[in-house]
CSV table of C-alpha atoms and ligand atoms in Angstrom, one decimal:
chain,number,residue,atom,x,y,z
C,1,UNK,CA,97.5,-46.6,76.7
C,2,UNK,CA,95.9,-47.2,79.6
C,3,UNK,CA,94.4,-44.9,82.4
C,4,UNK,CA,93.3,-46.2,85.7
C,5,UNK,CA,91.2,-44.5,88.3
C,6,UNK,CA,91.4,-45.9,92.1
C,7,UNK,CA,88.8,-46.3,94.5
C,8,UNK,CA,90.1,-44.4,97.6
C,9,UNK,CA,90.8,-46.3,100.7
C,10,UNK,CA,90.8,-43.3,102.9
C,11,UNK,CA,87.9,-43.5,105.5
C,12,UNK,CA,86.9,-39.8,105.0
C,13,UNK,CA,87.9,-39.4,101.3
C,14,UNK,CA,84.8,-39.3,99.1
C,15,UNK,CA,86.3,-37.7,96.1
C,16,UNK,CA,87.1,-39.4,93.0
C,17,UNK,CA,89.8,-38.6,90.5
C,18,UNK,CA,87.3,-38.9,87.4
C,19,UNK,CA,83.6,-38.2,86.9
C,20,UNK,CA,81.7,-39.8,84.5
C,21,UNK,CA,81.5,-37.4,81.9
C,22,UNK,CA,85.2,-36.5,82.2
C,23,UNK,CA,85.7,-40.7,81.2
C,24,UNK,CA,83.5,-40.2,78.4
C,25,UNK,CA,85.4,-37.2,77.0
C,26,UNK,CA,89.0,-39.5,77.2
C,27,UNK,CA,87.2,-42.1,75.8
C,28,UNK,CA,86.2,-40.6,72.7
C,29,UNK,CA,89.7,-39.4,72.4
C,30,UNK,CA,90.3,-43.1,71.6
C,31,UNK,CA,92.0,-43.6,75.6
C,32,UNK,CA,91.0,-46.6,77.3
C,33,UNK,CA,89.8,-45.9,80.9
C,34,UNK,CA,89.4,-48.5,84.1
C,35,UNK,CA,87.7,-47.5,87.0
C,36,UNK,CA,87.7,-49.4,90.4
C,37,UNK,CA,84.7,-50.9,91.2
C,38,UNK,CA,83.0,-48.6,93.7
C,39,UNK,CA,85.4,-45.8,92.9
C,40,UNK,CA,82.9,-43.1,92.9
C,41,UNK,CA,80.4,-44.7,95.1
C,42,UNK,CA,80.8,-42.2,97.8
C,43,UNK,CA,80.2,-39.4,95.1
C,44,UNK,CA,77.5,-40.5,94.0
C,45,UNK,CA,78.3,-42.1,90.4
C,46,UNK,CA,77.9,-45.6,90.5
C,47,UNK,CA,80.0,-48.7,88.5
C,48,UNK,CA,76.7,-48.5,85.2
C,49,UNK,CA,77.3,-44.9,85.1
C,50,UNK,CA,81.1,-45.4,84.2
C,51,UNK,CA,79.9,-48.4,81.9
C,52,UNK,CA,77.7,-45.9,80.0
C,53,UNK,CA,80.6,-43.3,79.8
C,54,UNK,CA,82.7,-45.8,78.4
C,55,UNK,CA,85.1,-47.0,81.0
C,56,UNK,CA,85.5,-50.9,81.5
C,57,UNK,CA,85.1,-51.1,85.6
C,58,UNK,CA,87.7,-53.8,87.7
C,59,UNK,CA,87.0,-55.3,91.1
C,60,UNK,CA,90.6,-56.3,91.4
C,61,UNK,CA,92.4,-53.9,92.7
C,62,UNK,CA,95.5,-55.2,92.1
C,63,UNK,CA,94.9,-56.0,88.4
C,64,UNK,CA,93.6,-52.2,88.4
C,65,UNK,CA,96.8,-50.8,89.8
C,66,UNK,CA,99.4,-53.0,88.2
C,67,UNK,CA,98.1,-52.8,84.4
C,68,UNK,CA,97.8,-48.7,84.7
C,69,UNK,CA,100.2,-46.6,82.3
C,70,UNK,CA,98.2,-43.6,84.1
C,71,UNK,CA,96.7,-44.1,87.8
C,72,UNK,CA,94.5,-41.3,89.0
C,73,UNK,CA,94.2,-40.7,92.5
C,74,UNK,CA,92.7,-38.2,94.7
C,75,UNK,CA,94.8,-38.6,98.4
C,76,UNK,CA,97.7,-40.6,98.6
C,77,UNK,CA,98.7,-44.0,98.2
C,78,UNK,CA,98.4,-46.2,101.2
C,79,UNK,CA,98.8,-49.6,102.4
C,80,UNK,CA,95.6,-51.7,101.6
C,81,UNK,CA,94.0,-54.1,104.2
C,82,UNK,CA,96.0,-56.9,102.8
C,83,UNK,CA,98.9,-55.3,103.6
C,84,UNK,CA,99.9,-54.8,100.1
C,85,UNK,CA,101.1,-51.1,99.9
C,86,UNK,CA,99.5,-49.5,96.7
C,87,UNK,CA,102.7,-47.9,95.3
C,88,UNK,CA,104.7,-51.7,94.9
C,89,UNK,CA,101.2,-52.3,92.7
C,90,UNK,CA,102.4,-50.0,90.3
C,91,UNK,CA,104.3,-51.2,87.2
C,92,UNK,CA,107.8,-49.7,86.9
C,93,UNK,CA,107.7,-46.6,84.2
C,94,UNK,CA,103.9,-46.2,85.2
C,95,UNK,CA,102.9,-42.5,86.3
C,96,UNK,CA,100.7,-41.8,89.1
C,97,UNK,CA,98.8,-38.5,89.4
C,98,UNK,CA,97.6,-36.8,93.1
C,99,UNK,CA,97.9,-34.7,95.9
C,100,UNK,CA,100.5,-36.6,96.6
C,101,UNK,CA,101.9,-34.3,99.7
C,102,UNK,CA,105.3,-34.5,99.0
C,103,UNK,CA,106.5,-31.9,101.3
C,104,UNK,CA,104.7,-33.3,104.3
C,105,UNK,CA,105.4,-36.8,103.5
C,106,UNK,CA,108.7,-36.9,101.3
C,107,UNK,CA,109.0,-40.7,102.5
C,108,UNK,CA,106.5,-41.6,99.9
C,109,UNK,CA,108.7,-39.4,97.3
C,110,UNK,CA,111.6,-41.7,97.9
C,111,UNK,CA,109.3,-44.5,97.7
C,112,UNK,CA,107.6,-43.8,94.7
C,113,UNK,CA,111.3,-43.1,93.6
C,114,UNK,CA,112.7,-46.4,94.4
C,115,UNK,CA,109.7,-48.2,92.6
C,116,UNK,CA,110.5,-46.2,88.7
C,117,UNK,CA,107.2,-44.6,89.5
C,118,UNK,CA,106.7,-41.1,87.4
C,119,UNK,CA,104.6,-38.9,90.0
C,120,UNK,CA,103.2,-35.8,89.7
C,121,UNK,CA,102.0,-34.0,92.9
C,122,UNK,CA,99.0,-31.7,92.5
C,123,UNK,CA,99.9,-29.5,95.0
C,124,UNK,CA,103.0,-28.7,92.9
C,125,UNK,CA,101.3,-27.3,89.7
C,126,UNK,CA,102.4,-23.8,89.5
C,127,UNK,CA,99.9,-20.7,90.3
C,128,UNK,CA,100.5,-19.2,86.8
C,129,UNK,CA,97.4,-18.6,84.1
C,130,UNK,CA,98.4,-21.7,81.8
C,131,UNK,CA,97.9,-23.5,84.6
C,132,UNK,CA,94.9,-22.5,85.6
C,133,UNK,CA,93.0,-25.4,84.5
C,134,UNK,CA,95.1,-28.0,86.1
C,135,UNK,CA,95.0,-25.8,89.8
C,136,UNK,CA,93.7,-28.1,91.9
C,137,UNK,CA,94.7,-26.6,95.0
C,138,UNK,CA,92.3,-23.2,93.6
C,139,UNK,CA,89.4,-25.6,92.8
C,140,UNK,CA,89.4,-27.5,96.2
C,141,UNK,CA,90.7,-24.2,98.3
C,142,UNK,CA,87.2,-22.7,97.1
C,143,UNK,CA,85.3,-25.6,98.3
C,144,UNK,CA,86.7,-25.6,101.4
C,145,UNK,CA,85.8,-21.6,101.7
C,146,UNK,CA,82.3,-22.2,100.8
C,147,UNK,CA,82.2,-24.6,102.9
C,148,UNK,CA,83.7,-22.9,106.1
C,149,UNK,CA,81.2,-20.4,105.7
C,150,UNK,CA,78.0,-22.6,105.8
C,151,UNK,CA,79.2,-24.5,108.9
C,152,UNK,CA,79.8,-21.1,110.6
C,153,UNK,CA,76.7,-20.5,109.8
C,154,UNK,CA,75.3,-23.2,111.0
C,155,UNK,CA,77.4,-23.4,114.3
C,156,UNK,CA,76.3,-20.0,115.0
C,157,UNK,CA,72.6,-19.2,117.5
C,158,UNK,CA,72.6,-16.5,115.6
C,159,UNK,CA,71.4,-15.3,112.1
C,160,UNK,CA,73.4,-14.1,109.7
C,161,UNK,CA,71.3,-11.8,108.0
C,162,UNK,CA,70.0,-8.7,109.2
C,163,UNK,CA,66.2,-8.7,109.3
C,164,UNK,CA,63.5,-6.4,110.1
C,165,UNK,CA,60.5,-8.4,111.8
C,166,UNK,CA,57.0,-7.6,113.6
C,167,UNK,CA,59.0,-8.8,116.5
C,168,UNK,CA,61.5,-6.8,116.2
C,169,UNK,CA,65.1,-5.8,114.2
C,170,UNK,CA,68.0,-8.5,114.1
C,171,UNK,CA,71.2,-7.2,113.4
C,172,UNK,CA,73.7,-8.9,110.9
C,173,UNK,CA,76.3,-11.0,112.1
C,174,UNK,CA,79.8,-9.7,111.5
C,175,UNK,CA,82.5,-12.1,110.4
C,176,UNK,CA,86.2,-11.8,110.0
C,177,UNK,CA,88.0,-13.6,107.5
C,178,UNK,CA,91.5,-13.9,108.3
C,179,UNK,CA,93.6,-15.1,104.9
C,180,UNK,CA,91.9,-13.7,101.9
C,181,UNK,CA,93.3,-16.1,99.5
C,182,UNK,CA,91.2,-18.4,97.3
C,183,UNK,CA,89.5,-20.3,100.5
C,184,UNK,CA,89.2,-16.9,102.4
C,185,UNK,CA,87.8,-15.1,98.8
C,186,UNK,CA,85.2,-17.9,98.9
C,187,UNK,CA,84.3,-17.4,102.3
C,188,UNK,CA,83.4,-13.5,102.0
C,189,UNK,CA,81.6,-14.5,99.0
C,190,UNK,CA,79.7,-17.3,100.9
C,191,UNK,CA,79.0,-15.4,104.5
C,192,UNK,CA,78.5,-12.0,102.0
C,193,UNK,CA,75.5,-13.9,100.0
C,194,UNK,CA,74.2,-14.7,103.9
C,195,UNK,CA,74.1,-11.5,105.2
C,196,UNK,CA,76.7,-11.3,107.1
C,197,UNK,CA,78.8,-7.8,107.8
C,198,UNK,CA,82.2,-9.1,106.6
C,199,UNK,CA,86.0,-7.6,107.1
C,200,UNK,CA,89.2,-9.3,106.2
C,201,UNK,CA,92.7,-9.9,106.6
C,202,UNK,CA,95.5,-10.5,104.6
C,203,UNK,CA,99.1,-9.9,105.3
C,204,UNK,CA,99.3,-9.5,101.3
C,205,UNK,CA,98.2,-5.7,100.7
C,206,UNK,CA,97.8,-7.1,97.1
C,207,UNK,CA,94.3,-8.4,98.2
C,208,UNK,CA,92.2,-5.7,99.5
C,209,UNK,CA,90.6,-4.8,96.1
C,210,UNK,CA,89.4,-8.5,95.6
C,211,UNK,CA,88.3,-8.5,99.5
C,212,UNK,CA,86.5,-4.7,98.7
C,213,UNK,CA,84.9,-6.4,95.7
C,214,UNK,CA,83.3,-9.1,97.3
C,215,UNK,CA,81.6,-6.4,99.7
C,216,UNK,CA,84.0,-6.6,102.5
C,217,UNK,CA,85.8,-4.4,104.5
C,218,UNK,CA,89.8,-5.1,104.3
C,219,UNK,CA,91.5,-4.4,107.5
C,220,UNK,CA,94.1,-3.3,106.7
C,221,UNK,CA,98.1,-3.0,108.3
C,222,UNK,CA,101.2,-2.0,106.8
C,223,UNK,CA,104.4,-3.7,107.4
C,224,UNK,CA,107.6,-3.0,107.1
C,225,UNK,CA,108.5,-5.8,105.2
C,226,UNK,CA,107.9,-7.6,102.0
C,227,UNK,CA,104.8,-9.9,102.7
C,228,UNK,CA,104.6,-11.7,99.1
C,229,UNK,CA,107.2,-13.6,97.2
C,230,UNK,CA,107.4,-12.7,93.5
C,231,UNK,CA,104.6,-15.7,93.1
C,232,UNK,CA,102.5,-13.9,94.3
C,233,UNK,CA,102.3,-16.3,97.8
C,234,UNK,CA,102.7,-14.9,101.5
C,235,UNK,CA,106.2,-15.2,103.4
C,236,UNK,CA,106.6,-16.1,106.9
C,237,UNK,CA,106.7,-12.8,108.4
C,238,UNK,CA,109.2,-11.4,111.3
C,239,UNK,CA,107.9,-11.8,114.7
C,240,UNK,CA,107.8,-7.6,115.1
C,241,UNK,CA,105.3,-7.8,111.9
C,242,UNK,CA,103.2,-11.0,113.8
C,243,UNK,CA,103.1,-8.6,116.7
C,244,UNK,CA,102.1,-6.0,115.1
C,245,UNK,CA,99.4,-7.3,113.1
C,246,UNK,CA,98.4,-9.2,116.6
C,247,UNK,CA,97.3,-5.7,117.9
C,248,UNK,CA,95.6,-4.7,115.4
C,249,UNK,CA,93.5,-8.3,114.6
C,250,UNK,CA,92.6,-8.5,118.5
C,251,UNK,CA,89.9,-5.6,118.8
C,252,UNK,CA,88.4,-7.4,115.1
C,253,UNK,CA,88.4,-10.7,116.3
C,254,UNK,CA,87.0,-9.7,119.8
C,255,UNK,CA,84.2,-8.4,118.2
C,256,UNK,CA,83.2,-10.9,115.1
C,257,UNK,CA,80.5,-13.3,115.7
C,258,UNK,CA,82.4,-15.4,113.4
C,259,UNK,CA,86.6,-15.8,112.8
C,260,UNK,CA,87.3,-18.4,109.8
C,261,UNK,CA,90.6,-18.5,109.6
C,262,UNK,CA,92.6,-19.7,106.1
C,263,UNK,CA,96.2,-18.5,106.7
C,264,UNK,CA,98.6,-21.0,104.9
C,265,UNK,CA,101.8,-20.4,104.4
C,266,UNK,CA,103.2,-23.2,101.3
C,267,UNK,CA,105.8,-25.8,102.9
C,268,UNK,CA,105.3,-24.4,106.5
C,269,UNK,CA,103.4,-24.5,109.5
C,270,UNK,CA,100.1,-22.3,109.5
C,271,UNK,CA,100.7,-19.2,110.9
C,272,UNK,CA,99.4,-18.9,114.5
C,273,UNK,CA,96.9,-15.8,114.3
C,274,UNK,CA,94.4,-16.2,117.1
C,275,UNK,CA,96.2,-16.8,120.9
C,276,UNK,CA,94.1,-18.4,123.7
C,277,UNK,CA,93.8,-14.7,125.4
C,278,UNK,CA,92.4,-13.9,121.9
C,279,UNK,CA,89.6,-16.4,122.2
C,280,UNK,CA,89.0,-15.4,125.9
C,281,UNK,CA,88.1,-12.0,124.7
C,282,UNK,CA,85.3,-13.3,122.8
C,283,UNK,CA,81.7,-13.4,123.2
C,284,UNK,CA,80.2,-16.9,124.1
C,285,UNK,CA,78.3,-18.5,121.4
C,286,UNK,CA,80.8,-16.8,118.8
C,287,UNK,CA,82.6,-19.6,116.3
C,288,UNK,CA,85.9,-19.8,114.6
C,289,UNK,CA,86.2,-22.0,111.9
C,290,UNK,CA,89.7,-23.1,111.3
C,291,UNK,CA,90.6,-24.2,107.8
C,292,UNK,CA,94.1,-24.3,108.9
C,293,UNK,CA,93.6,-27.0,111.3
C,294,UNK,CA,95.4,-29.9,109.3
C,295,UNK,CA,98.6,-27.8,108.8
C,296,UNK,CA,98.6,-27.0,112.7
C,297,UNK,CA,95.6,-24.5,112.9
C,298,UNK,CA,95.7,-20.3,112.6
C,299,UNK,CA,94.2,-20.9,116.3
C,300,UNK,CA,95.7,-21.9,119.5
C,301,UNK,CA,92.8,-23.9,120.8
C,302,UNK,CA,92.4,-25.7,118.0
C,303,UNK,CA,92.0,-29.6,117.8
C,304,UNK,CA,92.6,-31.0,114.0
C,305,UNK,CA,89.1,-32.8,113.3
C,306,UNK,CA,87.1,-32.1,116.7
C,307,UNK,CA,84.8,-28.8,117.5
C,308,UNK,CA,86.2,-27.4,121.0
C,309,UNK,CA,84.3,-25.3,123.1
C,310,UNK,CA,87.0,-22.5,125.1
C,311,UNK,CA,84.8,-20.0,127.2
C,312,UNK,CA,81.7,-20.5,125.2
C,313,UNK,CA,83.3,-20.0,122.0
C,314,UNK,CA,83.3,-22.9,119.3
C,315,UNK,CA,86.3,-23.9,117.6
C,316,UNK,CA,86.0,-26.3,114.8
C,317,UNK,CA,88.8,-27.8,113.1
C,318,UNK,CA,87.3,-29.2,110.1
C,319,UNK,CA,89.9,-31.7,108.1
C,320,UNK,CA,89.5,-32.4,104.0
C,321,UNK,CA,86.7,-29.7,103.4
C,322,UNK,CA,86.6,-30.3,99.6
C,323,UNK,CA,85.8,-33.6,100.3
C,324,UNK,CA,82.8,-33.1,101.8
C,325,UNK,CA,81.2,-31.8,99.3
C,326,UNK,CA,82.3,-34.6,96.9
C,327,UNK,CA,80.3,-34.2,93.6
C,328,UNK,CA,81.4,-30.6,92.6
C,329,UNK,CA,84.8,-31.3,94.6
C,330,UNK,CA,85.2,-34.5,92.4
C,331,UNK,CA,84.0,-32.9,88.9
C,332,UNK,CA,86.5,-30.0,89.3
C,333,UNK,CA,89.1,-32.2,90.1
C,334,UNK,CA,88.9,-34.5,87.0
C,335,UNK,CA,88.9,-31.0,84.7
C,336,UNK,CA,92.5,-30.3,86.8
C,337,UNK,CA,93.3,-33.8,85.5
C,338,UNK,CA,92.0,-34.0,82.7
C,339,UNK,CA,94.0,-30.4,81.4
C,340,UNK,CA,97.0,-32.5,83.0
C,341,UNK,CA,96.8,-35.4,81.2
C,342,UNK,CA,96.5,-32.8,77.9
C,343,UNK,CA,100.1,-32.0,78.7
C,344,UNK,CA,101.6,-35.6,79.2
C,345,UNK,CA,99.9,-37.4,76.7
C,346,UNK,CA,100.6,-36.8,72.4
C,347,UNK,CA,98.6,-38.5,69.5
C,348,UNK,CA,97.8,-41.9,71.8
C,349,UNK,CA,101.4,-41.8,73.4
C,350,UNK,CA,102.7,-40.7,76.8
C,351,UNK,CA,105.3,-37.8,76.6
C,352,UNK,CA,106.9,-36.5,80.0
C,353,UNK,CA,108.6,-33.4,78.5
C,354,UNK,CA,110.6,-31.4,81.0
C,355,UNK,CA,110.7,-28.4,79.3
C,356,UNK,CA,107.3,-28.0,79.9
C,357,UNK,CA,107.0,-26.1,82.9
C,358,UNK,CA,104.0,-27.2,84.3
C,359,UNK,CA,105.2,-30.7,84.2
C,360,UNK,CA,108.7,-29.9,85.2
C,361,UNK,CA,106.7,-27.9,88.2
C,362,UNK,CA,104.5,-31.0,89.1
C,363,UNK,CA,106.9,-34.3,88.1
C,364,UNK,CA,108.4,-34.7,91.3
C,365,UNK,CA,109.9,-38.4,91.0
C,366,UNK,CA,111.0,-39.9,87.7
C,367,UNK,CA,113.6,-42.6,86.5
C,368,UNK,CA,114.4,-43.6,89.7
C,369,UNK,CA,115.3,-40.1,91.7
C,370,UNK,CA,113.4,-37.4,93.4
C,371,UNK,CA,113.2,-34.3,91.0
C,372,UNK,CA,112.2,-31.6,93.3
C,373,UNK,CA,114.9,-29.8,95.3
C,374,UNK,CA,112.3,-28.8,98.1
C,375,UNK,CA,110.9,-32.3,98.5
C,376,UNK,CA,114.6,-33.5,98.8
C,377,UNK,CA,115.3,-31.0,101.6
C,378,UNK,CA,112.0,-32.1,103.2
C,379,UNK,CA,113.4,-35.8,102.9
C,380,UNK,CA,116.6,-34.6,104.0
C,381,UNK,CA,115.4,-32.6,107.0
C,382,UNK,CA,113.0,-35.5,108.2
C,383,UNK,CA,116.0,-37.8,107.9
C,384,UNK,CA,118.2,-35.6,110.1
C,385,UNK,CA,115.5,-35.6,112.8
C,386,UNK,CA,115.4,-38.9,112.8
C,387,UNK,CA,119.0,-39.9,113.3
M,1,NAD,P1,97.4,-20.2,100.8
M,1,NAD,O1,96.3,-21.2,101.0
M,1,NAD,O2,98.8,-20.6,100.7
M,1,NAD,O3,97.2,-19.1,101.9
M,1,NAD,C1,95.9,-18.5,102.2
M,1,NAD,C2,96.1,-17.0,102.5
M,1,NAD,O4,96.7,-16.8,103.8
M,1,NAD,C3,97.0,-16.3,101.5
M,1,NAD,O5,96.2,-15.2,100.9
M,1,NAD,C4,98.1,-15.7,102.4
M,1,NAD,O6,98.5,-14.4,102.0
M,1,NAD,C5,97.5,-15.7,103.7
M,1,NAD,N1,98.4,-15.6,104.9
M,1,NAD,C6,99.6,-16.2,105.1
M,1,NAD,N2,100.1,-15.8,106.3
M,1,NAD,C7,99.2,-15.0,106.8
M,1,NAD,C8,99.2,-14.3,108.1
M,1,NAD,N3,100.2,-14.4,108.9
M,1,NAD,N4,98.2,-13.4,108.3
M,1,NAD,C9,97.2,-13.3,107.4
M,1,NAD,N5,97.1,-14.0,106.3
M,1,NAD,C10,98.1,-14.8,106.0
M,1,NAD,O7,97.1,-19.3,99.5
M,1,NAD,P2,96.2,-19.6,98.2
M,1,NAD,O8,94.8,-19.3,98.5
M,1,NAD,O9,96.5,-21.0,97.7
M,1,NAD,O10,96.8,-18.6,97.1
M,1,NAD,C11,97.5,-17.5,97.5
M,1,NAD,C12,97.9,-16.7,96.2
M,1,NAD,O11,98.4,-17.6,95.2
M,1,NAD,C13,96.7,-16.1,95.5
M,1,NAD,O12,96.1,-15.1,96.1
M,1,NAD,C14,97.4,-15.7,94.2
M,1,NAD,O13,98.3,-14.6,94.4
M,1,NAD,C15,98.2,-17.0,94.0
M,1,NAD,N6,97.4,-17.8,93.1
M,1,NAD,C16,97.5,-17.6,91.7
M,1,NAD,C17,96.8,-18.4,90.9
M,1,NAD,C18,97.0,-18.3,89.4
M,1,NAD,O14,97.5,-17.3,89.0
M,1,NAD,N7,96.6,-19.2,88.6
M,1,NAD,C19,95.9,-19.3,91.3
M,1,NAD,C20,95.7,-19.4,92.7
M,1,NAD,C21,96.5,-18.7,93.6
């Protein structure tokens, strides 16, 4: 059985689905392991590192793909600069592992369907605590709040801390997190450890003791409504409760120095949290940091990929966060695998068993059909727009 890991062709995709010393933990489990030559080049482990752990390293891609009973991937597939799209590489039967985005692109569902390809979508692994291990969106969510927080940081002609000096007292910078889920916990954490005064917003009232724990001040708002599904994820909210909360966010993000916004709500568009008259009312120099911006951005003057600059406030809209940091991104992402792979793969053989919830969670093309009711609505739905 063999398990193949692909160099990503993305142009800003650094990650890569298997480290080194994740290879060398399969191998000794008596799995044979390819890697792509030059797969983890941009994370820094190189073909002989690979070698050393065990793994026999391919240049040809399409000997790589086509030969795989497992393929690893970080993004998802694409069509290669020979035109060859990497999915029609794939053996029938073969599975393919990623964040595959199936509800944002449920074309490459069907497609993966058509070709007898068995896919699991990382972002489909459910939040429960066996499945911890294997929650990739958690591992890279926390990157991406860290991450949010330096470049904030960094943005900002201001300190962060507050410091007491011969030449005189600075005060702290004060930041406001808005989404305190696993990127937004990170970022208290990360603007917290710099000094910063820090308050945050959730529309789940189930957060404010992990925001109070972290040393923040949780504003907080009460709805009339139930803001949490029973997974523990938010729900859109009614526009009375986005007006509401609108009031009571203005005066906070009027005065922050810093607004990183992380408001996601799963299978829809990012909630809009900060209006243009919102940014007007802020001081120039002040940043938000929207980690939004690829699902439509948490602020209206947002531009996916580009810093903005709106009455002397910055916005940055930074896209794939995780991968920028792509040696810790990378080696938290082969232990989601890796714990993944646990559940699909029995004494040497691969088993896709169903009744496994995790894999009947993540599976979302096998045998030929699409699986998951929501990414067949999403296929539906884009069909519809279409015609
Ligand atoms: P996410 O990325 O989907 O959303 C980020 C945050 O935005 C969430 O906290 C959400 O409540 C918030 N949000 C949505 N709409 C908002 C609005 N209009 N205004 C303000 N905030 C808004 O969430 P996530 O970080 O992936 O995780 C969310 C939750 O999932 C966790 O807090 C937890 O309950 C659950 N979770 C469970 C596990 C586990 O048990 N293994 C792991 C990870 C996450």
């Amino acid at each position: 059985m063999r398990i193949a890991v692909a160099k990503e062709i993305e142009v800003c995709e650094r990650r890569v689905a298997l480290i080194p010393d994740t290879v060398a933990r399969l191998v000794k489990k008596g799995l044979e392991v390819w890697v792509e030559s030059g797969a983890g080049e941009r994370a820094f482990f190189t073909d002989a590192d690979y070698e050393a752990a065990g793994a026999t390293v391919i240049t040809d891609p399409h000997q790589l793909w086509s030969e795989a009973d497992i393929l690893l991937k970080v993004s998802p597939p694409q069509e290669r600069e020979d035109g060859s799209w990497e999915i029609d590489l794939l053996k029938p039967g073969a599975i393919l592992i990623g964040f595959l985005n199936p509800l944002g692109n449920p074309q490459l569902a069907q497609h993966l369907a058509e070709r007898q390809v068995t896919a699991l979508s990382m972002e489909m692994i459910p939040r429960t605590t066996r499945a911890q291990s294997m929650d990739a969106l958690s591992s890279q969510a926390s990157i991406a709040g860290y991450k949010a927080a330096l470049i904030a940081a960094a943005a900002l002609p201001k300190y962060f801390p507050m410091l007491t000096t011969a030449a005189g007292t600075i005060a702290p910078a004060k930041v406001f997190i808005m989404g305190a889920g696993v990127a937004g916990l990170q970022a208290i954490a990360t603007a917290r450890r710099l000094g910063a005064v820090v308050e945050a917003f959730d529309i789940r009232p189930a957060v404010k003791e992990e925001v109070q724990s972290l040393g923040a001040r949780f504003v907080e708002i009460k709805l009339d409504e139930e803001t949490a599904t029973a997974g523990g994820y938010a729900k859109e909210i009614s526009e009375a409760s986005k007006q509401k909360t609108q009031e009571v966010v203005t005066s906070h993000v009027k005065n922050a120095d810093v607004v990183i916004t992380t408001a996601q709500v799963p299978g829809k568009k990012a909630p809009l949290l900060v209006t243009e008259d919102m940014v007007s009312q802020m001081k120039p120099g002040a940043v938000i940091v929207d980690l939004a911006a690829e699902q439509g951005g948490n602020c209206a003057c947002t531009a996916p990929g580009k810093d903005i600059v709106h009455n002397g406030v910055t916005i940055i809209g930074p896209m794939n966060l995780p991968s920028s940091l792509p040696v810790h991104a990378s080696q938290l992402y082969a232990k989601n695998l890796t714990s993944l792979m646990q559940l699909l793969i029995k004494d040497g053989q691969i088993q896709v068993d169903f009744a496994d919830d995790i894999v009947d969670a993540a599976c979302i093309t096998h045998a030929g059909e699409i699986r998951n009711s929501r990414v067949q609505d999403a296929l539906a739905a884009e069909k519809s727009a279409i015609s």
